Short mmCIF file of C-alpha atoms and ligand atoms in Angstrom, two decimals:
data_model
loop_
_atom_site.label_atom_id
_atom_site.label_comp_id
_atom_site.label_asym_id
_atom_site.label_seq_id
_atom_site.Cartn_x
_atom_site.Cartn_y
_atom_site.Cartn_z
CA MET A 990 22.77 9.72 27.27
CA THR A 991 24.47 12.20 24.89
CA ASP A 992 24.62 12.85 21.20
CA SER A 993 27.87 11.79 19.53
CA PRO A 994 29.36 13.93 16.75
CA SER A 995 27.66 11.64 14.22
CA ASN A 996 24.29 12.41 15.87
CA GLU A 997 23.89 8.83 17.07
CA VAL A 998 22.47 8.49 20.54
CA VAL A 999 25.09 6.97 22.84
CA VAL A 1000 23.70 4.90 25.68
CA PRO A 1001 26.00 4.48 28.69
CA ASP A 1002 26.94 0.86 29.38
CA GLU A 1003 25.20 0.77 32.74
CA LEU A 1004 21.90 1.69 31.06
CA ALA A 1005 22.26 -0.46 27.96
CA HIS A 1006 19.81 -3.09 29.16
CA ASN A 1007 17.24 -0.61 30.43
CA VAL A 1008 16.82 1.80 27.57
CA VAL A 1009 15.09 1.30 24.24
CA ILE A 1010 15.83 3.83 21.53
CA THR A 1011 12.88 4.15 19.19
CA ASN A 1012 10.56 6.73 17.73
CA LEU A 1013 6.89 7.36 18.18
CA ALA A 1014 5.85 5.91 14.83
CA LYS A 1015 7.61 2.61 15.53
CA VAL A 1016 5.67 2.23 18.77
CA ILE A 1017 2.30 3.58 17.72
CA ASP A 1018 2.03 2.20 14.17
CA PRO A 1019 2.12 -1.51 15.09
CA LEU A 1020 -0.39 -0.93 17.88
CA TYR A 1021 -2.64 1.24 15.72
CA ASN A 1022 -2.53 -1.23 12.82
CA TRP A 1023 -2.89 -4.27 15.09
CA THR A 1024 -6.16 -2.95 16.47
CA ARG A 1025 -7.52 -2.10 13.02
CA ARG A 1026 -6.38 -5.24 11.21
CA ASN A 1027 -8.07 -7.47 13.77
CA SER A 1028 -11.41 -5.72 13.86
CA ILE A 1029 -12.36 -5.22 10.23
CA TRP A 1030 -16.11 -5.14 9.96
CA PRO A 1031 -17.35 -6.03 6.47
CA MET A 1032 -20.65 -4.74 5.15
CA VAL A 1033 -23.53 -7.20 4.68
CA PHE A 1034 -23.71 -6.84 0.98
CA GLY A 1035 -23.85 -9.38 -1.81
CA LEU A 1036 -24.52 -9.11 -5.53
CA ALA A 1037 -24.54 -12.59 -7.10
CA CYS A 1038 -23.23 -16.15 -6.79
CA CYS A 1039 -19.94 -15.03 -5.17
CA ALA A 1040 -22.02 -13.77 -2.25
CA ILE A 1041 -22.98 -17.36 -1.43
CA GLU A 1042 -19.29 -18.16 -0.91
CA MET A 1043 -18.95 -15.04 1.22
CA ILE A 1044 -21.87 -16.20 3.33
CA CYS A 1045 -20.21 -19.63 3.70
CA THR A 1046 -17.02 -17.90 4.81
CA ALA A 1047 -18.96 -16.12 7.52
CA ALA A 1048 -20.39 -19.41 8.80
CA SER A 1049 -18.91 -21.29 11.74
CA ARG A 1050 -16.84 -23.75 9.68
CA PHE A 1051 -14.37 -21.05 8.64
CA ASP A 1052 -14.55 -19.07 11.88
CA LEU A 1053 -13.90 -15.51 10.75
CA ALA A 1054 -13.82 -14.56 14.41
CA ARG A 1055 -10.17 -15.65 14.33
CA PHE A 1056 -9.52 -12.49 12.34
CA GLY A 1057 -11.97 -10.24 14.21
CA MET A 1058 -14.05 -10.01 11.05
CA GLU A 1059 -17.15 -11.90 12.04
CA VAL A 1060 -19.21 -8.78 12.71
CA PHE A 1061 -20.84 -8.14 9.35
CA ARG A 1062 -22.57 -4.79 9.67
CA ALA A 1063 -25.92 -3.98 8.12
CA THR A 1064 -25.01 -0.34 7.59
CA PRO A 1065 -22.16 1.33 5.70
CA ARG A 1066 -21.78 3.81 8.58
CA GLN A 1067 -20.27 1.07 10.76
CA SER A 1068 -18.34 -0.84 8.10
CA ASP A 1069 -14.62 -0.77 7.29
CA LEU A 1070 -14.72 -3.13 4.36
CA MET A 1071 -16.89 -3.43 1.28
CA ILE A 1072 -16.60 -6.91 -0.22
CA VAL A 1073 -17.97 -6.56 -3.74
CA SER A 1074 -19.09 -10.14 -4.16
CA GLY A 1075 -20.70 -10.73 -7.52
CA THR A 1076 -21.55 -9.26 -10.88
CA VAL A 1077 -21.61 -5.46 -10.90
CA THR A 1078 -24.45 -4.40 -13.15
CA LYS A 1079 -24.96 -0.91 -14.53
CA LYS A 1080 -28.19 -0.73 -12.57
CA MET A 1081 -26.41 -1.56 -9.31
CA ILE A 1082 -23.24 0.53 -9.55
CA PRO A 1083 -24.87 3.86 -8.53
CA THR A 1084 -26.06 2.18 -5.31
CA ILE A 1085 -22.65 0.58 -4.70
CA VAL A 1086 -20.90 3.95 -5.06
CA ARG A 1087 -23.48 5.60 -2.78
CA LEU A 1088 -22.85 2.94 -0.11
CA TYR A 1089 -19.09 3.44 -0.45
CA ASN A 1090 -19.52 7.19 0.02
CA GLN A 1091 -21.43 6.50 3.24
CA MET A 1092 -18.59 4.45 4.76
CA PRO A 1093 -16.28 6.31 7.16
CA GLU A 1094 -12.50 6.37 6.66
CA PRO A 1095 -10.41 4.29 6.88
CA ARG A 1096 -12.35 2.13 4.46
CA TYR A 1097 -11.32 -0.66 2.16
CA VAL A 1098 -12.75 -2.32 -0.92
CA MET A 1099 -12.27 -5.93 -1.97
CA ALA A 1100 -13.23 -7.16 -5.44
CA MET A 1101 -14.30 -10.76 -4.87
CA GLY A 1102 -14.32 -12.96 -7.95
CA ALA A 1103 -13.91 -12.55 -11.68
CA CYS A 1104 -17.08 -10.46 -12.13
CA ALA A 1105 -16.23 -7.77 -9.58
CA SER A 1106 -12.59 -7.72 -10.70
CA GLY A 1107 -13.13 -7.42 -14.44
CA GLY A 1108 -16.63 -8.37 -15.56
CA GLY A 1109 -15.98 -12.14 -15.51
CA PRO A 1110 -18.05 -14.27 -17.88
CA PHE A 1111 -20.41 -11.32 -18.46
CA LYS A 1112 -17.70 -8.84 -19.45
CA GLU A 1113 -19.21 -8.18 -22.85
CA GLY A 1114 -22.74 -7.99 -21.49
CA TYR A 1115 -24.72 -4.83 -22.32
CA ASN A 1116 -25.69 -4.42 -18.68
CA VAL A 1117 -22.43 -5.23 -16.88
CA VAL A 1118 -19.66 -2.99 -15.56
CA ASP A 1119 -16.34 -4.65 -16.39
CA GLY A 1120 -14.80 -4.25 -12.96
CA VAL A 1121 -15.83 -2.30 -9.90
CA ASP A 1122 -12.42 -0.59 -10.00
CA LYS A 1123 -13.76 1.54 -12.85
CA PHE A 1124 -15.51 3.49 -10.08
CA LEU A 1125 -14.05 2.56 -6.69
CA PRO A 1126 -10.47 2.23 -5.42
CA VAL A 1127 -10.01 -1.52 -4.93
CA ASP A 1128 -7.47 -2.62 -2.30
CA VAL A 1129 -7.51 -6.39 -2.84
CA TYR A 1130 -8.63 -8.56 -5.76
CA VAL A 1131 -9.63 -12.14 -5.05
CA PRO A 1132 -9.52 -14.32 -8.20
CA GLY A 1133 -11.93 -17.16 -8.92
CA CYS A 1134 -15.39 -17.89 -10.24
CA PRO A 1135 -16.41 -18.14 -7.52
CA PRO A 1136 -13.49 -17.84 -5.12
CA THR A 1137 -13.67 -20.44 -2.37
CA PRO A 1138 -14.00 -19.35 1.26
CA GLN A 1139 -10.31 -20.16 1.64
CA ALA A 1140 -9.51 -17.77 -1.22
CA LEU A 1141 -11.61 -15.06 0.39
CA ILE A 1142 -9.83 -15.59 3.70
CA ASN A 1143 -6.53 -15.33 1.85
CA GLY A 1144 -7.73 -12.00 0.43
CA LEU A 1145 -8.64 -10.84 3.93
CA ILE A 1146 -5.16 -11.76 5.15
CA ALA A 1147 -3.69 -9.80 2.20
CA LEU A 1148 -5.77 -6.84 3.35
CA GLN A 1149 -4.38 -7.24 6.86
CA GLU A 1150 -0.87 -7.17 5.42
CA LYS A 1151 -1.73 -3.99 3.53
CA ILE A 1152 -3.03 -2.39 6.74
CA ASP A 1153 0.23 -3.36 8.48
CA GLN A 1154 2.13 -1.18 6.01
CA GLN A 1155 0.14 1.97 6.82
CA SER A 1156 1.44 4.62 9.19
CA ILE A 1157 -0.59 6.88 11.43
CA LEU A 1158 1.76 9.71 10.45
CA THR A 1159 0.94 9.50 6.77
CA ALA A 1160 -2.61 8.09 6.82
CA PRO A 1161 -4.56 10.48 4.60
CA TRP A 1162 -7.73 10.34 6.69
CA TYR A 1163 -6.12 12.37 9.51
CA ARG A 1164 -4.73 15.05 7.27
CA LYS A 1165 -6.37 18.39 6.60
CA ASP A 1166 -5.62 18.03 2.90
CA ASP A 1167 -7.20 14.57 2.82
CA THR A 1168 -7.87 13.80 -0.81
CA MET A 1169 -9.71 10.57 0.01
CA ILE A 1170 -12.50 12.41 1.78
CA ASP A 1171 -13.85 13.51 -1.58
CA GLU A 1172 -16.89 11.48 -2.44
CA VAL A 1173 -16.79 9.37 -5.56
CA GLN A 1174 -19.23 10.87 -8.01
CA ILE A 1175 -22.22 8.62 -8.39
CA PRO A 1176 -22.74 7.47 -11.99
CA VAL A 1177 -26.12 8.10 -13.57
CA LEU A 1178 -28.13 5.34 -15.16
CA GLY A 1179 -30.07 6.52 -18.18
CA PRO A 1180 -30.41 4.63 -21.46
CA ASP A 1181 -26.82 3.65 -20.60
CA LEU A 1182 -24.52 4.25 -17.65
CA VAL A 1183 -23.05 7.75 -17.58
CA ASP A 1184 -19.81 8.27 -15.69
CA VAL A 1185 -20.21 11.90 -14.63
CA ARG A 1186 -16.43 12.20 -14.11
CA GLN A 1187 -16.22 11.97 -17.91
CA ALA A 1188 -18.87 14.69 -18.45
CA GLU A 1189 -16.50 17.04 -20.31
CA LEU A 1190 -15.38 14.31 -22.68
CA ILE A 1191 -18.96 13.15 -23.26
CA ARG A 1192 -20.07 16.73 -24.03
CA ALA A 1193 -17.18 17.21 -26.45
CA GLU A 1194 -17.95 13.93 -28.23
CA ALA A 1195 -21.68 14.78 -28.40
CA ALA A 1196 -20.89 18.22 -29.87
CA LYS A 1197 -18.60 16.57 -32.44
CA ALA A 1198 -21.34 14.11 -33.40
CA GLU A 1199 -23.89 16.95 -33.70
CA ALA A 1200 -21.51 18.93 -35.93
CA ALA A 1201 -20.92 15.89 -38.16
CA LYS A 1202 -24.70 15.33 -38.40
CA ALA A 1203 -25.32 18.95 -39.38
CA GLU A 1204 -22.58 18.80 -42.00
CA THR A 1205 -24.10 15.63 -43.49
CA ALA A 1206 -27.53 17.29 -43.60
CA VAL A 1207 -26.14 20.32 -45.45
CA THR A 1208 -24.33 18.10 -47.96
CA GLU A 1209 -27.52 16.09 -48.58
CA ALA A 1210 -29.52 19.29 -49.09
CA GLU A 1211 -26.94 20.57 -51.58
CA VAL A 1212 -27.01 17.28 -53.50
CA GLU A 1213 -30.83 17.38 -53.59
CA ALA A 1214 -30.83 20.99 -54.82
CA ALA A 1215 -28.36 20.14 -57.59
S1 SF4 B 1433 -17.33 -14.53 -10.58
FE1 SF4 B 1433 -18.48 -16.38 -11.12
S2 SF4 B 1433 -19.41 -17.04 -9.18
FE2 SF4 B 1433 -18.78 -14.90 -8.91
S3 SF4 B 1433 -20.58 -13.68 -9.43
FE3 SF4 B 1433 -19.35 -13.90 -11.29
S4 SF4 B 1433 -20.24 -15.69 -12.33
FE4 SF4 B 1433 -20.92 -15.74 -10.19
#
């Protein structure tokens, strides 16, 4: 076996049926992804009506064991997949983010249903976050209100297809400069939900409002004095 001038590997005729030319990634990636895609363990975690459909999906009729996903784990430490099934309220989102931070890499997030994807029928509600993707990186969105078990299974298959595209050579969770290892900052619930990632902007806007208030007070005092 020698290199030709064009750098192509030339296989002698007598060895042509015995040699496979490949590279490590082409061998390892399918194996690595095949093991992961068929053993996704979702977290036991439900928020509202969509969770009932998720529970149905986990029942024997739909047989999630076909996909290696029947082991719903009761702890984020052993879960690969967070299925956000239901309405994400402002009260709940700090807990959801905390659970996500406790999951080990590689981890995936699925927004199940209209509420988790974008607020759904409660989008304008004072207490509702209009989409869990405002805080977490969502891998798959499953439409519906609620999505049927079949739709959820379709979403799980879409996740498997996404996993198939990943390579062990570029997976961020094995790299020293892994940017995904950073925890998502947990929002703070006060009189309203505060996204601490926006702290600078919030401070600037608050300072602007204070300045405007002070200016109005001075103007009023001047008018009174006149
Ligand atoms: S999307 Fe529909 S079924 Fe699902 S939690 Fe929202 S209101 Fe309930």
